[in-house]
Structure formats: structure tokens, C-alpha cells
CSV table of C-alpha atoms in Angstrom, one decimal:
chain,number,residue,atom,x,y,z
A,1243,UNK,CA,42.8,77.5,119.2
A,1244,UNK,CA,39.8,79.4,118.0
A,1245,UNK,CA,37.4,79.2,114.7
A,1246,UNK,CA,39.5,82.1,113.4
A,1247,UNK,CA,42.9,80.2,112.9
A,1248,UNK,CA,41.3,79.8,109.3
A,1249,UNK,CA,41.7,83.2,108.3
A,1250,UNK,CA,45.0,83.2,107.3
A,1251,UNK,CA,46.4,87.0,107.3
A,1252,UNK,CA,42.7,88.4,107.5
A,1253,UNK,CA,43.1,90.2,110.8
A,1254,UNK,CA,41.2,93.7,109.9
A,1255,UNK,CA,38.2,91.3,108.9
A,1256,UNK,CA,38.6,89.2,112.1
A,1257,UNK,CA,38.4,91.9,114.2
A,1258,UNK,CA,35.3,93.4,112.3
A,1259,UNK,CA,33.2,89.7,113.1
A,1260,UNK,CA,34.4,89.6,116.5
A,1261,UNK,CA,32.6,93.1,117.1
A,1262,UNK,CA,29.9,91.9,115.9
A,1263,UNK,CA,29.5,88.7,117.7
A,1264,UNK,CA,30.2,90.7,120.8
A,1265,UNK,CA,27.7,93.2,119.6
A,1266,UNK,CA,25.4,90.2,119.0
A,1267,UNK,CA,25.9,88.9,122.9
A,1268,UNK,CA,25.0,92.6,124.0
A,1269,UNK,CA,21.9,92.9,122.2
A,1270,UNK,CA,20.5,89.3,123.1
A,1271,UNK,CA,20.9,90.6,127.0
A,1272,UNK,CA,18.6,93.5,125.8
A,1273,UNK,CA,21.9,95.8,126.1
A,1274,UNK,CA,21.9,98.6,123.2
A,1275,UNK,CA,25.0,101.0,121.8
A,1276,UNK,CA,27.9,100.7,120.1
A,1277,UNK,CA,28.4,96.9,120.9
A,1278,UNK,CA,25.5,96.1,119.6
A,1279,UNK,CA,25.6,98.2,116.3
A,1280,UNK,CA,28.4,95.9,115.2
A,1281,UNK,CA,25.6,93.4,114.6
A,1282,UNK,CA,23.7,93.3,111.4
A,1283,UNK,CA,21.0,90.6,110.2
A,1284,UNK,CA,22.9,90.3,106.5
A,1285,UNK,CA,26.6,90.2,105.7
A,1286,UNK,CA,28.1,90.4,102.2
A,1287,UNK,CA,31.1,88.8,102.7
A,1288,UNK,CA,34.0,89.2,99.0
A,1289,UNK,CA,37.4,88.1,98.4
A,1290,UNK,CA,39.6,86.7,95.5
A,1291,UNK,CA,39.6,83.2,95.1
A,1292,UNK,CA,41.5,81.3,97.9
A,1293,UNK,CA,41.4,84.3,100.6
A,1294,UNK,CA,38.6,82.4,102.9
A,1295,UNK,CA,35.3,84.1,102.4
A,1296,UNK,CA,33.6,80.0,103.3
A,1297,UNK,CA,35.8,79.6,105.9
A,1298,UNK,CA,34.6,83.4,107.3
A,1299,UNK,CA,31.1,82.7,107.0
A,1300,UNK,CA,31.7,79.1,109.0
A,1301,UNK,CA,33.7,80.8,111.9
A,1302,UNK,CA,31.3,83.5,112.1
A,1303,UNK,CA,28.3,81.0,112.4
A,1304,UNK,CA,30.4,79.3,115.0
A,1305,UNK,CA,31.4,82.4,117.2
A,1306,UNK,CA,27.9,83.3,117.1
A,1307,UNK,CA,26.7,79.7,118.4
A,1308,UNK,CA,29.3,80.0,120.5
A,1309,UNK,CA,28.9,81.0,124.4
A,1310,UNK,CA,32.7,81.9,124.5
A,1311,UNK,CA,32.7,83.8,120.8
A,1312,UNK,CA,34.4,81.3,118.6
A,1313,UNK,CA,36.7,79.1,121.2
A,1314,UNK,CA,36.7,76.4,118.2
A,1315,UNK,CA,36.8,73.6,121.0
A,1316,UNK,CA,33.0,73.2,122.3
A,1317,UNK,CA,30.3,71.4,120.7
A,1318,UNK,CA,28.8,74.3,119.3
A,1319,UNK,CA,32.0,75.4,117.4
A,1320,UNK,CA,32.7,71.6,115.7
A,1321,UNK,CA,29.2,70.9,114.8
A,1322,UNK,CA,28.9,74.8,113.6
A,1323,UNK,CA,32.0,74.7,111.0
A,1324,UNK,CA,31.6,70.9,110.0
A,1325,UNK,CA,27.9,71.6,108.8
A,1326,UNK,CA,26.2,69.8,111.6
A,1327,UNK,CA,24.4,72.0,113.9
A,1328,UNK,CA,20.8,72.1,113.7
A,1329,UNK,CA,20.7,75.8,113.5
A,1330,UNK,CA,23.9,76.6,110.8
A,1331,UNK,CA,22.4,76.1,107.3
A,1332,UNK,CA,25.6,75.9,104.9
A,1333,UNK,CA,24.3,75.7,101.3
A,1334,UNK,CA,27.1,75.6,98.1
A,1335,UNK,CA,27.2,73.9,95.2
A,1336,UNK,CA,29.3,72.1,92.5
A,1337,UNK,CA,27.0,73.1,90.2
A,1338,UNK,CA,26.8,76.1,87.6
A,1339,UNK,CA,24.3,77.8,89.9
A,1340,UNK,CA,22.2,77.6,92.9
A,1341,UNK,CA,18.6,76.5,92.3
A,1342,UNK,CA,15.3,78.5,93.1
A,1343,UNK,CA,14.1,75.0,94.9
A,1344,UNK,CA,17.6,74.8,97.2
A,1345,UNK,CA,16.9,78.6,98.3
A,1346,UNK,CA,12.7,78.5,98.7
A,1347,UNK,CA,14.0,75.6,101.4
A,1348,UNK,CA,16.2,77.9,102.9
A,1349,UNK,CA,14.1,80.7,103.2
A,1350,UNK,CA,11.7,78.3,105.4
A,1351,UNK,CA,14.2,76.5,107.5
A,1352,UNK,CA,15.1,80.7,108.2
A,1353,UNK,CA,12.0,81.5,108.7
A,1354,UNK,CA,12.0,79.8,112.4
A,1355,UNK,CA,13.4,79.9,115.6
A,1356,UNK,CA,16.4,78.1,116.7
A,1357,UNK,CA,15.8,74.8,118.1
A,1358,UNK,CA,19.2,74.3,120.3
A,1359,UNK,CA,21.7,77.4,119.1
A,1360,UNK,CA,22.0,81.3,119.9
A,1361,UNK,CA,21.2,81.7,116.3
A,1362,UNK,CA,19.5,81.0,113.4
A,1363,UNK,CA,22.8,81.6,110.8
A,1364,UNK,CA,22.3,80.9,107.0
A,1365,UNK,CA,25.7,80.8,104.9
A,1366,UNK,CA,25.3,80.5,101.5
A,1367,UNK,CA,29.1,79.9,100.0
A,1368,UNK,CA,28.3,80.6,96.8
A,1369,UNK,CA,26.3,83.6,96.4
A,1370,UNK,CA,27.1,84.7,92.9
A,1371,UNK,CA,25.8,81.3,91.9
A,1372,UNK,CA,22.2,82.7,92.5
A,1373,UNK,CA,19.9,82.2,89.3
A,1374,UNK,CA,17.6,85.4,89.2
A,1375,UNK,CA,14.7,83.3,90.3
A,1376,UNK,CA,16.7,82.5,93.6
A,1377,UNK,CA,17.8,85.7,94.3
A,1378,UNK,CA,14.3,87.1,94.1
A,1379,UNK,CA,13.4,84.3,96.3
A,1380,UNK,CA,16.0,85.2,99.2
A,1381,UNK,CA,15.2,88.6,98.8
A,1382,UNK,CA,12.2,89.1,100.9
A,1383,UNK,CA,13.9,86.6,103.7
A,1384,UNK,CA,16.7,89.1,104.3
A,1385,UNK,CA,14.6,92.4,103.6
A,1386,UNK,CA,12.1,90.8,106.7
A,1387,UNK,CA,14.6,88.4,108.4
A,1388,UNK,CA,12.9,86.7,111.6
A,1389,UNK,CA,15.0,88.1,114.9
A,1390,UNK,CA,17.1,85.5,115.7
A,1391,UNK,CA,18.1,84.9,111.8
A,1392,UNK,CA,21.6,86.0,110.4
A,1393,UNK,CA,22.4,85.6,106.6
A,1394,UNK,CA,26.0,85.7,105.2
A,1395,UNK,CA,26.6,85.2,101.8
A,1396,UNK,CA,29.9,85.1,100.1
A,1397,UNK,CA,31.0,85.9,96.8
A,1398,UNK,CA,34.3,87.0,94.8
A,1399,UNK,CA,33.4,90.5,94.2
A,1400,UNK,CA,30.3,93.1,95.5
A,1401,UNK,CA,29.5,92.8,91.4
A,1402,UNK,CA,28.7,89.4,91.6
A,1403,UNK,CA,25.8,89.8,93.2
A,1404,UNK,CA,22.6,91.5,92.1
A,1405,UNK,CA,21.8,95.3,93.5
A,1406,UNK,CA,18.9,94.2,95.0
A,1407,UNK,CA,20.7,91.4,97.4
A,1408,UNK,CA,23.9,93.4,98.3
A,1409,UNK,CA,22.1,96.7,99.3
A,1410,UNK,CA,20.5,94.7,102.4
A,1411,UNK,CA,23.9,93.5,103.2
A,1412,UNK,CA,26.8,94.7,105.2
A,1413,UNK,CA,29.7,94.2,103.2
A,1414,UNK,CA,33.3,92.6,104.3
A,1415,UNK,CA,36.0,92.2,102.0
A,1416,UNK,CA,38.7,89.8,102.4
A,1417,UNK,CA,42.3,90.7,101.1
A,1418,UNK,CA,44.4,88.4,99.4
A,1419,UNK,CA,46.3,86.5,102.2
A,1420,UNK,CA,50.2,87.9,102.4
A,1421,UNK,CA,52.5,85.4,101.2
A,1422,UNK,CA,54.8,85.5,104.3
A,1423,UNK,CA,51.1,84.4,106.3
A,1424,UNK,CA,50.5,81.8,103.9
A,1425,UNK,CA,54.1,79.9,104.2
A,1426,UNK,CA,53.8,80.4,108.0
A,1427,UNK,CA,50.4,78.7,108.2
A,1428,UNK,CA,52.1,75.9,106.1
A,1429,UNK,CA,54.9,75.3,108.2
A,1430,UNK,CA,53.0,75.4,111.6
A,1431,UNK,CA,49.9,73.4,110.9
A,1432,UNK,CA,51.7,71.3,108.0
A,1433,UNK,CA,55.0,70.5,108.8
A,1434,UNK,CA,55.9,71.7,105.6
A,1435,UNK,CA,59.7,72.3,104.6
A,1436,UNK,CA,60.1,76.1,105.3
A,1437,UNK,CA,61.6,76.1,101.7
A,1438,UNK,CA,58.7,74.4,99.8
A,1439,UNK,CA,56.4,76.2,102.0
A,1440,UNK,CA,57.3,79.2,100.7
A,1441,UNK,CA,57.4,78.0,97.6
A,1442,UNK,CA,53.8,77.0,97.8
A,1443,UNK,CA,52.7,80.1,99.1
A,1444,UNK,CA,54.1,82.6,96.2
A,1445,UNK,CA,53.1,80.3,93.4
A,1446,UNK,CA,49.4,79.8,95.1
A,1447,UNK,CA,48.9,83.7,94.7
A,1448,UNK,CA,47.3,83.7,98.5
A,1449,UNK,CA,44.8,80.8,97.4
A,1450,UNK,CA,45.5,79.5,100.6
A,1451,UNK,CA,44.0,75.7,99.4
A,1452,UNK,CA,46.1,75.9,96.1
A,1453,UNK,CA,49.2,76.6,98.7
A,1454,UNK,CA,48.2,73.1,100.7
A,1455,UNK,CA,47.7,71.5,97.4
A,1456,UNK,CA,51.4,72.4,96.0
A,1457,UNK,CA,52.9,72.2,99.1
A,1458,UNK,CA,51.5,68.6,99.4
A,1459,UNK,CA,50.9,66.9,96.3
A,1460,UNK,CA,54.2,66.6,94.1
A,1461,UNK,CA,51.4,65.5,91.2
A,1462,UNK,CA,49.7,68.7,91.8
A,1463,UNK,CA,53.3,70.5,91.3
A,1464,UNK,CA,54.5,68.7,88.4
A,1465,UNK,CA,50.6,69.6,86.7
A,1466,UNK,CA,51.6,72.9,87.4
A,1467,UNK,CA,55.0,73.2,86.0
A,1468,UNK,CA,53.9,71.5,82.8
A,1469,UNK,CA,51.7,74.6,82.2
A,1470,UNK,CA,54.8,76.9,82.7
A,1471,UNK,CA,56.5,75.0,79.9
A,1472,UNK,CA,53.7,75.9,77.1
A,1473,UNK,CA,55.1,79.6,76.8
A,1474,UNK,CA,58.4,78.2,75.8
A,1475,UNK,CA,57.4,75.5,73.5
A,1476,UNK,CA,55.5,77.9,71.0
A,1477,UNK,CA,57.7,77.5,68.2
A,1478,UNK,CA,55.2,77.5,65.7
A,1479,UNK,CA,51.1,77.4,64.3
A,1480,UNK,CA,51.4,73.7,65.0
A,1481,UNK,CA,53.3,74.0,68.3
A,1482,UNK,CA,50.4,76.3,69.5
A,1483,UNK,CA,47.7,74.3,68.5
A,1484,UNK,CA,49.4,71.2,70.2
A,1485,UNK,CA,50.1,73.2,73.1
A,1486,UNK,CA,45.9,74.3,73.3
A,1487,UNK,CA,45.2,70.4,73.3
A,1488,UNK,CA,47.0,69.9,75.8
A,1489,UNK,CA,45.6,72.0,78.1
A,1490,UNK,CA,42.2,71.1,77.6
A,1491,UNK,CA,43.3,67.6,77.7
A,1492,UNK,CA,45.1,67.8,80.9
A,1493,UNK,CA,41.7,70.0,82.4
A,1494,UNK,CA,39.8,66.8,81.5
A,1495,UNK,CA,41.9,64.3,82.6
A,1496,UNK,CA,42.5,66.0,86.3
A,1497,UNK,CA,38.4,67.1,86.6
A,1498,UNK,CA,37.5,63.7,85.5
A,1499,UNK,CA,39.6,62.3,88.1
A,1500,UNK,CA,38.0,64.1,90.6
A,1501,UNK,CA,34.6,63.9,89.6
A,1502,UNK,CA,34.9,60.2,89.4
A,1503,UNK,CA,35.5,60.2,93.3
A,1504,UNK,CA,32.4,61.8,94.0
A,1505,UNK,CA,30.2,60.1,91.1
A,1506,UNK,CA,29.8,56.8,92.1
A,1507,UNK,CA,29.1,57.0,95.4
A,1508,UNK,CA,26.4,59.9,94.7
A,1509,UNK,CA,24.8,57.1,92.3
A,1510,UNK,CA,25.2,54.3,94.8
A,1511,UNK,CA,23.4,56.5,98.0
A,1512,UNK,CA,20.3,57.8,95.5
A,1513,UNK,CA,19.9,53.9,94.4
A,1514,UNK,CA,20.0,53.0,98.1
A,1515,UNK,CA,17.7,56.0,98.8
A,1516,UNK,CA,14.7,54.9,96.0
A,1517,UNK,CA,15.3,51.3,96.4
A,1518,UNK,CA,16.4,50.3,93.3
A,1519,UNK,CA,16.7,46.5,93.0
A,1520,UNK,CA,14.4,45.8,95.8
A,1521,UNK,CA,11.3,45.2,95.7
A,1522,UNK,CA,8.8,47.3,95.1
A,1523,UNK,CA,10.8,50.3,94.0
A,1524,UNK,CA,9.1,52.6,91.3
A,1525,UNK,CA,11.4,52.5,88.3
A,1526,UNK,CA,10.0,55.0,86.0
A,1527,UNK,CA,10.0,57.6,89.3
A,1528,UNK,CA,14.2,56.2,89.9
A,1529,UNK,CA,15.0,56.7,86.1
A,1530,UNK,CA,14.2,60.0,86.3
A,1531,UNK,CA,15.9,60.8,89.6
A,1532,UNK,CA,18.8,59.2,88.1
A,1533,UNK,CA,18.9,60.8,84.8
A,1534,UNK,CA,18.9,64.5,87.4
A,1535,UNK,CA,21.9,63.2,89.0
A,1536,UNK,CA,23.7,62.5,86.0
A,1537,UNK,CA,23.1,66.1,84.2
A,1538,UNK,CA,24.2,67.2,87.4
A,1539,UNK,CA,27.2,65.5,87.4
A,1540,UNK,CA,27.8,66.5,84.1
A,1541,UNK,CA,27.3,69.9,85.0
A,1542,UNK,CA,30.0,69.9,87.9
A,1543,UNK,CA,32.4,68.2,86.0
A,1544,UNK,CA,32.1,70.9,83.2
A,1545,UNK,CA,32.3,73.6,86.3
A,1546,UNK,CA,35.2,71.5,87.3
A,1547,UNK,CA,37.1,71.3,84.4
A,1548,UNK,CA,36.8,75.2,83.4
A,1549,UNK,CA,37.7,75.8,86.8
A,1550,UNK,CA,41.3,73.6,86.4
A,1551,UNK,CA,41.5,75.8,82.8
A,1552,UNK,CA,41.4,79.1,84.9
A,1553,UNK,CA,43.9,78.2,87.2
A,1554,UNK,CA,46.1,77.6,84.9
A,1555,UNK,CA,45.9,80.6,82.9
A,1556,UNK,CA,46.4,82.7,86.3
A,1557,UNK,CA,49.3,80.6,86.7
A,1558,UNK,CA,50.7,81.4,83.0
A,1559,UNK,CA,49.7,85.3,83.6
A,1560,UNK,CA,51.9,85.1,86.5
A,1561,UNK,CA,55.0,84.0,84.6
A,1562,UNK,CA,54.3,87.3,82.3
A,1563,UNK,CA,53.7,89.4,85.0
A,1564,UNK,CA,57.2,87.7,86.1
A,1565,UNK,CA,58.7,88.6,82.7
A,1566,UNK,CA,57.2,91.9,82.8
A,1567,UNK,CA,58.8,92.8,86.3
A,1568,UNK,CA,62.5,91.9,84.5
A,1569,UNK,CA,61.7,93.9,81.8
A,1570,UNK,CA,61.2,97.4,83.6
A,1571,UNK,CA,63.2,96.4,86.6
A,1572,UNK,CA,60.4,97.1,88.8
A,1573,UNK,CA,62.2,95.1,91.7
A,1574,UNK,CA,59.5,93.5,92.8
A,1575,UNK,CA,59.9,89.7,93.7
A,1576,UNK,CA,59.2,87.3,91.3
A,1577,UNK,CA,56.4,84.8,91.7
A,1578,UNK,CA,58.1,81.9,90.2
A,1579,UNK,CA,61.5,82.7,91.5
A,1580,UNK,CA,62.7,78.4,91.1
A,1581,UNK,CA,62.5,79.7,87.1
A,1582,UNK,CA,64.8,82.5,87.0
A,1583,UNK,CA,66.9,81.7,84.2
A,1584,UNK,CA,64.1,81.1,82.2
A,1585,UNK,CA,61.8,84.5,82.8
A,1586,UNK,CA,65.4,86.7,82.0
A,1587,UNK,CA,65.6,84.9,78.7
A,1588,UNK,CA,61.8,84.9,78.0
A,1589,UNK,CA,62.3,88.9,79.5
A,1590,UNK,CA,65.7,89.2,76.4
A,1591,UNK,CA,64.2,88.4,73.8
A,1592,UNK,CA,60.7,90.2,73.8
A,1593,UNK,CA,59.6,93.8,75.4
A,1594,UNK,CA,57.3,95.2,77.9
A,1595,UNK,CA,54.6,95.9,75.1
A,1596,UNK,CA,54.6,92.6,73.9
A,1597,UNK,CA,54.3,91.2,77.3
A,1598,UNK,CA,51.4,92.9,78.0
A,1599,UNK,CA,49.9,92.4,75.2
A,1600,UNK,CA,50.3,88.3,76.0
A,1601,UNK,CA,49.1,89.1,79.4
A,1602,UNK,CA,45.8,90.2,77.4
A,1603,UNK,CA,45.7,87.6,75.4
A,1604,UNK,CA,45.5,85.2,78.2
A,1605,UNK,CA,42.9,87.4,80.3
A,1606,UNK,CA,40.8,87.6,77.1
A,1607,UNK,CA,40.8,83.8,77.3
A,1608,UNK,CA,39.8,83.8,80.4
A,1609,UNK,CA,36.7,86.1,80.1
A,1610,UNK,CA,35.8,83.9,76.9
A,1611,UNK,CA,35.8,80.6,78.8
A,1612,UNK,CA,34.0,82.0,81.2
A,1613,UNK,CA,31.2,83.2,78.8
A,1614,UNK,CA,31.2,79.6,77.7
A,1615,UNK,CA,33.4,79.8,74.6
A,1616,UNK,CA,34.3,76.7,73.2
A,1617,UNK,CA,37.9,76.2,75.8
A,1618,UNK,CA,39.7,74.5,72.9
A,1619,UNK,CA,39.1,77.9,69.9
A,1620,UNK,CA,39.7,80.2,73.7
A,1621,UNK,CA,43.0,77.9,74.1
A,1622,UNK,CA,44.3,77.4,70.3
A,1623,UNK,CA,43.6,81.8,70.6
A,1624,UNK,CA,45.7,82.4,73.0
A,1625,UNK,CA,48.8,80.4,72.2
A,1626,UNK,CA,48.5,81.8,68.9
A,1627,UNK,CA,48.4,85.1,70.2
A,1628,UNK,CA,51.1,84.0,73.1
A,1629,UNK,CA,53.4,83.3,69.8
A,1630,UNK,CA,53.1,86.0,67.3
A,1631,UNK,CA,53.4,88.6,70.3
């Protein structure tokens, strides 16, 4: 057992932070040369959603806390990937973006020394979250880091974060995690059926936490194969526009679920925390902490609810890219294998250049929820589009 069992099929980057922490040990022994030039004060670390770039930023901060590099068993290594040590900073959010406030407070606890760890090891998860006010505020910190400070920020692409942040960094990228890795991970740590492991695994597209989720959650997999359906059911306008409902519906439905978890007790620990009901609490000062909450609940669930749209349309594009591969008998296998018959009808009856065309549609959709277009016009735009071909 170690902190990298995580990285599922992420090897080449594995063996690039283990330099490093060993490169780390060296220099604090006041050793110099190659070891130690696998160290840096500021990683960039990228990957497509699912491939681990949090869990590579935790195990890092662990080996690095770590006397034995990362054994995952001491102290050091639980407190380090659960959040708790005193000297790992972990900072993400649920939010549309990370706050100037959150990283001015981050900056200062980097600014000192380590009060019990090797290391003073900031991870900030969410990297292309930063507003331009908190980027410029972070910037100095890791231009002028103090010597016993290490930064790792994590992101989906180099792109996603601005010039001035990833030029000070030293950049790992993650790969998308091989299906045959995933479905092993499954069936070892899991128990999971080797069958429906696999399963998992090639439908989850190496998002290794959508592969637990399928291979879990039978909800999770009938949600999914309900989205499969819509490209079969567009008949006509209507059937489109019913279709779009739907899926904003269903987006709803399942983020509201989740954020309803989370909501209540968030509420109940601020109104424990300013005393509301007690005496002497300061209502005018507790409405207004409350009233922050709930726009930032609001916020998260809208993050939350685009974020269940996008999955779905990466799971739709996969069924064209499915259709596509019949089409031009590329060979390759087939993402949703368990609908076969389906995909060669789908593949009969159309042609390649109107399946990629569809596969534009739904990327265009994508990009336009993303730049906050109204989901249901991006949805009822796409089926339309998905229909007429």
C-alpha cells in the first residue's frame, strides 16, 4: 500500500513525483545534483476530467510529509491525503470560482514555516477556477515562495490557467487512465463483477470516479442509459423539444438531490457557529452570513447541475463516435458495446458526414453551456440539430 495506489494507470507521472520527492529528501540533507533537480517549488499538474490530477496533488503532499516517500500507512500520509495535517493546505471549491479572500489566506498560511511536517505543501484542486484577482494574488507567493513552501495546482488543461501562473510552474500532465487499468482497479479494490467492471470502465471514458459510480449505483446506470435513448426517440420538432426538457429536467432533479445533502447541514453548522436562537446573537450580522451561504449554494448547485448536463453530452458524443467507428469500419472497440444492435442501425440509416456533423452539434452545445447559454435553447439546439442531421 502506498499514496500512489490512486493513480490509476498514471505510472510515467508516478515516477516523475517520486523523483522529485527523492530529489526533495536530497536537497533537505544539503545534498545537490540530479536528485535534487527533480524538485521544483511549483507544479502545474493537467488531465481530463476523471484522470486524478486532486488525487496527485494529495499523494504528492503526502510523500513529501512522508519520511518513507509516500508509504500511505503513517500518520503523516492519512492526515496529509484526508486534509488534516497542519502543514497540507487543500483548497477547492463547489463554487463557480475561487475567491481573491480564500487565496490572500493561503498566500499567508504559505508564507510560514512548518509547524510539525517536512513541508509546507499548498494544493489548490481547482486552479482554473482562479478569478483574475486571485491569480494575481498567488502570483507573487510562487514567484518568491518561502523555502520550505511547495505549490501544486491542478487544472484540466495548461490553457486554463493564466500565462503568468503556469510559467512559474513545472508542468505534469496526466493521461486518460487505460480502460483495462480502470476495470482492474474495480475488481481489486471493489469486488466488482469482472463483467460490469469493465463495463464501468469503457462507458466512464477513464473518469475513474464515474467508473465507481456506474459500477456501483444501478440509479446512476439507468440515469445514464436514459440519455442514450434520446438519439433514438427524435422523431420529430416536438420529439426534440421533449427530449431537451428532459434533460435539463433530469440535470435538476439529480443536482438538486445532491445539493440538498450538503445544504442543510451547511445551514445548520453557520447557525450553530453565530448563535442564532441563543441569546445574544447579532441578527442583522447572521442575516447576512446566511443570505452568503445561500447565493453560494445556489451557485454550486447551478455548477452542479451544468456539470450533470456535460456528462451527459460526452456520454451521447460517445454513442456517435460509436456510430461513426461502424460507419468507416475503423475497428476500433466500441464504447457502449451492451448497445450493439442499436449503434449498426443508428450507423444504416445515416453516414459518416452526418455523424460528424451531430458530433458537432453536441460539442457546440457543450461550449454554449459552458459560456452560460441558457441549457434548455443549448439542449432544444442540439436535438434539433441531432434530428435533421
Amino acid at each position: 500500500m502506498s499514496v500512489w495506489d490512486d493513480l490509476v494507470g498514471q505510472e510515467p507521472a508516478v515516477a516523475v513525483l517520486q523523483k522529485a520527492v527523492a530529489g526533495a529528501e536530497a536537497g533537505m540533507r544539503g545534498e545537490s545534483g540530479a536528485a535534487v533537480a527533480g524538485m521544483t517549488h511549483a507544479w502545474l499538474i493537467t488531465g481530463p476530467p476523471g484522470s486524478g490530477r486532486s488525487n496527485a496533488g494529495r499523494a504528492f503532499a503526502a510523500a513529501l510529509q512522508c519520511a518513507n516517500h509516500g508509504c500511505g500507512e503513517c500518520n503523516e500520509c492519512r492526515t496529509s491525503l484526508s486534509g488534516a495535517h497542519p502543514d497540507v493546505s487543500l483548497i477547492r471549491t463547489e463554487l463557480l470560482s475561487i475567491r481573491v479572500s480564500e487565496i490572500r489566506e493561503l498566500v499567508r498560511r504559505a508564507a510560514m514555516s512548518p509547524t510539525q511536517g517536512r513541508w509546507q505543501v499548498m494544493v489548490v484542486e481547482d486552479a482554473d477556477r482562479l478569478t483574475e484577482q486571485a491569480a494575481d494574488a498567488l502570483l507573487k507567493s510562487i514567484e518568491e515562495p518561502a523555502p520550505r513552501t511547495v505549490w501544486v495546482l491542478c487544472a484540466p488543461t495548461v490553457e486554463d490557467v493564466v500565462p503568468t501562473i503556469r510559467s512559474r510552474c513545472r508542468l505534469l500532465v496526466l493521461r486518460t487512465p487505460p480502460v483495462d487499468a480502470v476495470a482492474h482497479m474495480l475488481v481489486g479494490k471493489l469486488g466488482v463483477d469482472p463483467e460490469l467492471a469493465g463495463f464501468a470502465a469503457r462507458a466512464a471514458q477513464g473518469h475513474i470516479g464515474r467508473a465507481r459510480a456506474l459500477a456501483r449505483d444501478e440509479e446512476v446506470r439507468d440515469r445514464r442509459n436514459r440519455v442514450l435513448d434520446v438519439p433514438f426517440a427524435l422523431r420529430d420538432l416536438g420529439a426534440c423539444l421533449k427530449a431537451a426538457q428532459q434533460l435539463v429536467e433530469a440535470a435538476k432533479e439529480e443536482a438538486g438531490a445532491s445539493a440538498e445533502k450538503v445544504d442543510e447541514k451547511e445551514r445548520s453548522a453557520l447557525e450553530q457557529a453565530l448563535g442564532v436562537g441563543t441569546k445574544g446573537a447579532k441578527p442583522r450580522e447572521a442575516n447576512a452570513a446566511l443570505k452568503e451561504l445561500e447565493d453560494q449554494q445556489k451557485a454550486r448547485a447551478k455548477r452542479w447541475e451544468r456539470d450533470v448536463l456535460d456528462r451527459s453530452l460526452v456520454d451521447l458524443m460517445a454513442l456517435y463516435r460509436d456510430v461513426l467507428m461502424v460507419q468507416t469500419r475503423a475497428g476500433a472497440e466500441l464504447i457502449n458495446a451492451e448497445l450493439g444492435p442499436n449503434i449498426e442501425q443508428l450507423a444504416g440509416r445515416t453516414t459518416p458526414e452526418q455523424t460528424i456533423r451531430r458530433i458537432d452539434a453536441i460539442a457546440a452545445c457543450r461550449e454554449a453551456i459552458e459560456t452560460n447559454v441558457a441549457p434548455l435553447l443549448a439542449l432544444e439546439a442540439m436535438t434539433i440539430a441531432l434530428f435533421e442531421g
